[in-house]
CSV table of C-alpha atoms in Angstrom, one decimal:
chain,number,residue,atom,x,y,z
A,582,MET,CA,-21.9,15.3,33.1
A,583,ASN,CA,-23.1,17.0,29.9
A,584,VAL,CA,-21.2,15.7,26.9
A,585,GLU,CA,-21.1,17.6,23.7
A,586,THR,CA,-22.5,15.7,20.7
A,587,ASN,CA,-19.4,16.0,18.6
A,588,SER,CA,-17.2,14.8,21.6
A,589,LEU,CA,-19.4,11.7,21.9
A,590,TYR,CA,-19.2,11.0,18.2
A,591,TYR,CA,-15.4,11.3,18.1
A,592,LEU,CA,-15.1,9.1,21.1
A,593,LEU,CA,-17.3,6.4,19.5
A,594,LYS,CA,-15.2,6.8,16.3
A,595,GLU,CA,-12.0,6.4,18.3
A,596,VAL,CA,-13.3,3.3,20.0
A,597,PHE,CA,-14.3,1.9,16.6
A,598,LEU,CA,-10.8,2.6,15.3
A,599,LEU,CA,-9.1,0.8,18.2
A,600,LEU,CA,-11.4,-2.2,17.9
A,601,ASP,CA,-10.9,-2.2,14.1
A,602,ASP,CA,-7.1,-2.0,14.4
A,603,GLY,CA,-7.1,-4.9,16.9
A,604,ASP,CA,-9.3,-6.9,14.5
A,605,ARG,CA,-7.0,-6.2,11.6
A,606,ARG,CA,-3.9,-7.4,13.6
A,607,LEU,CA,-5.7,-10.6,14.8
A,608,PHE,CA,-7.0,-11.5,11.3
A,609,GLY,CA,-3.6,-10.7,9.8
A,610,ALA,CA,-2.1,-13.4,12.0
A,611,TYR,CA,-4.2,-15.8,10.0
A,612,GLU,CA,-3.4,-14.2,6.7
A,613,LEU,CA,-6.9,-12.8,6.4
A,614,THR,CA,-8.1,-9.3,5.8
A,615,GLN,CA,-11.2,-8.1,7.7
A,616,ALA,CA,-13.3,-8.4,4.5
A,617,ARG,CA,-12.1,-12.0,4.0
A,618,PHE,CA,-12.9,-12.8,7.6
A,619,TYR,CA,-16.4,-11.4,7.5
A,620,ALA,CA,-17.1,-13.1,4.2
A,621,LEU,CA,-16.1,-16.4,5.8
A,622,PHE,CA,-18.2,-15.6,8.8
A,623,HIS,CA,-21.3,-14.7,6.8
A,624,LEU,CA,-20.9,-17.8,4.6
A,625,GLY,CA,-20.5,-20.0,7.7
A,626,GLU,CA,-23.7,-18.5,9.2
A,627,GLN,CA,-25.7,-18.6,5.9
A,628,PRO,CA,-24.4,-21.3,3.6
A,629,GLY,CA,-25.7,-20.9,0.1
A,630,ILE,CA,-26.4,-17.2,0.1
A,631,SER,CA,-26.1,-15.1,-3.0
A,632,SER,CA,-23.3,-12.6,-3.7
A,633,SER,CA,-26.0,-9.9,-3.7
A,634,ARG,CA,-27.0,-10.8,-0.2
A,635,LEU,CA,-23.4,-11.0,0.9
A,636,SER,CA,-22.8,-7.5,-0.4
A,637,GLU,CA,-25.7,-6.2,1.7
A,638,LEU,CA,-24.4,-7.9,4.8
A,639,MET,CA,-20.9,-6.5,4.3
A,640,PHE,CA,-22.1,-3.0,3.2
A,641,CYS,CA,-20.1,-3.0,0.0
A,642,ASP,CA,-20.9,-3.1,-3.7
A,643,LYS,CA,-21.2,-6.2,-5.8
A,644,SER,CA,-18.0,-5.7,-7.7
A,645,ASN,CA,-16.0,-5.7,-4.5
A,646,ILE,CA,-17.8,-8.9,-3.4
A,647,THR,CA,-17.0,-10.5,-6.8
A,648,ARG,CA,-13.3,-9.8,-6.4
A,649,LEU,CA,-13.4,-11.0,-2.8
A,650,ILE,CA,-15.1,-14.3,-3.7
A,651,LYS,CA,-12.8,-14.9,-6.6
A,652,GLY,CA,-9.8,-14.5,-4.2
A,653,LEU,CA,-11.4,-16.8,-1.6
A,654,GLU,CA,-12.2,-19.3,-4.4
A,655,SER,CA,-8.7,-19.3,-5.7
A,656,ASP,CA,-7.4,-20.0,-2.2
A,657,GLY,CA,-9.7,-23.0,-1.9
A,658,LEU,CA,-11.9,-21.5,0.8
A,659,VAL,CA,-15.1,-20.8,-1.1
A,660,VAL,CA,-17.0,-22.5,-3.9
A,661,ARG,CA,-19.8,-21.2,-6.2
A,662,ARG,CA,-22.6,-23.6,-7.1
A,663,PRO,CA,-25.6,-23.1,-9.4
A,664,HIS,CA,-28.9,-22.3,-7.7
A,665,GLU,CA,-31.2,-25.3,-7.6
A,666,THR,CA,-34.1,-23.6,-9.3
A,667,ASP,CA,-32.6,-20.5,-10.9
A,668,GLY,CA,-29.9,-21.5,-13.3
A,669,ARG,CA,-28.8,-17.9,-13.8
A,670,SER,CA,-27.7,-17.4,-10.2
A,671,LEU,CA,-25.0,-18.9,-8.0
A,672,ARG,CA,-24.9,-19.8,-4.4
A,673,LEU,CA,-21.8,-19.4,-2.2
A,674,TYR,CA,-20.5,-22.1,0.1
A,675,LEU,CA,-17.4,-22.6,2.3
A,676,THR,CA,-15.2,-25.5,1.4
A,677,PRO,CA,-14.1,-27.8,4.3
A,678,GLU,CA,-10.9,-25.8,4.4
A,679,GLY,CA,-12.9,-22.5,4.5
A,680,GLU,CA,-15.1,-23.9,7.3
A,681,ASN,CA,-12.1,-24.9,9.4
A,682,LEU,CA,-10.3,-21.6,9.0
A,683,GLY,CA,-13.5,-19.6,9.6
A,684,GLN,CA,-14.2,-21.5,12.8
A,685,LYS,CA,-10.6,-21.3,14.0
A,686,VAL,CA,-10.5,-17.5,13.5
A,687,LEU,CA,-14.0,-17.0,14.9
A,688,ARG,CA,-12.9,-18.7,18.1
A,689,ALA,CA,-9.8,-16.6,18.3
A,690,HIS,CA,-11.9,-13.5,17.7
A,691,HIS,CA,-14.4,-14.4,20.4
A,692,ASP,CA,-11.5,-15.0,22.9
A,693,TYR,CA,-9.8,-11.7,21.9
A,694,ASN,CA,-13.1,-9.8,22.3
A,695,ALA,CA,-13.6,-11.2,25.7
A,696,GLU,CA,-10.0,-10.3,26.7
A,697,ARG,CA,-10.3,-6.7,25.5
A,698,LEU,CA,-13.7,-6.0,26.8
A,699,ASN,CA,-13.4,-7.8,30.1
A,700,CYS,CA,-10.2,-5.9,30.9
A,701,CYS,CA,-12.0,-2.7,31.6
A,702,LEU,CA,-15.7,-3.2,31.8
A,703,THR,CA,-17.7,-5.1,34.4
A,704,PHE,CA,-20.5,-7.5,33.3
A,705,GLU,CA,-23.0,-4.8,34.3
A,706,ASP,CA,-21.2,-2.1,32.4
A,707,GLN,CA,-21.1,-4.4,29.3
A,708,ASN,CA,-24.9,-5.0,29.6
A,709,GLY,CA,-25.7,-1.3,30.0
A,710,LEU,CA,-23.4,-0.3,27.1
A,711,TYR,CA,-24.9,-3.0,24.9
A,712,GLU,CA,-28.4,-1.7,25.5
A,713,TRP,CA,-27.4,1.9,24.8
A,714,LEU,CA,-25.6,0.9,21.6
A,715,VAL,CA,-28.5,-1.1,20.4
A,716,THR,CA,-30.7,1.9,20.9
A,717,LEU,CA,-28.2,4.1,19.0
A,718,ARG,CA,-27.8,1.6,16.2
A,719,ASN,CA,-31.6,1.3,15.7
A,720,GLY,CA,-32.0,5.1,15.7
A,721,LEU,CA,-29.2,5.5,13.2
A,722,GLU,CA,-30.6,2.8,10.9
A,723,GLN,CA,-34.0,4.4,11.0
A,724,GLN,CA,-32.6,7.8,10.3
A,725,LEU,CA,-30.6,6.5,7.3
A,726,TYR,CA,-33.5,4.6,5.8
A,727,GLU,CA,-36.0,7.4,6.3
A,728,SER,CA,-33.9,10.1,4.7
A,729,GLU,CA,-32.0,9.5,1.5
A,730,VAL,CA,-30.5,12.9,1.4
A,731,LEU,CA,-27.9,14.1,4.0
A,732,PRO,CA,-28.4,17.7,5.3
A,733,VAL,CA,-26.2,20.2,3.5
A,734,ALA,CA,-24.4,22.9,5.5
């Protein structure tokens, strides 16, 4: 089967939107947005990271991260502490409440991912798809970092 490039792109985009909508619904059940979930996730994985690093991990600008962190902080989920050696910078940490919520939602997310992927893909299909998507991701990353300018039609 020969698949047109645009058809493949739109199929990947449609799958992304379906996964994204499912995530949005799941996180909403915990009164979280996707951005708030991923902030909790990254802070749980890397306690003490800077807001600059968090913005890189979440592919958004620093002003968005600042607003996000302020909201999480006012909800008692995140605290900012001074860096040990650089008094000008702050490190971000989850509070015990933030850790508990993050772990609870992460478990639910893992279960939900297993449910929605195992319903229609065999273990072998999942492994093959994983390898192909890693190859695609690596190629796209390389392409983006090598060329700063997008082609103009």
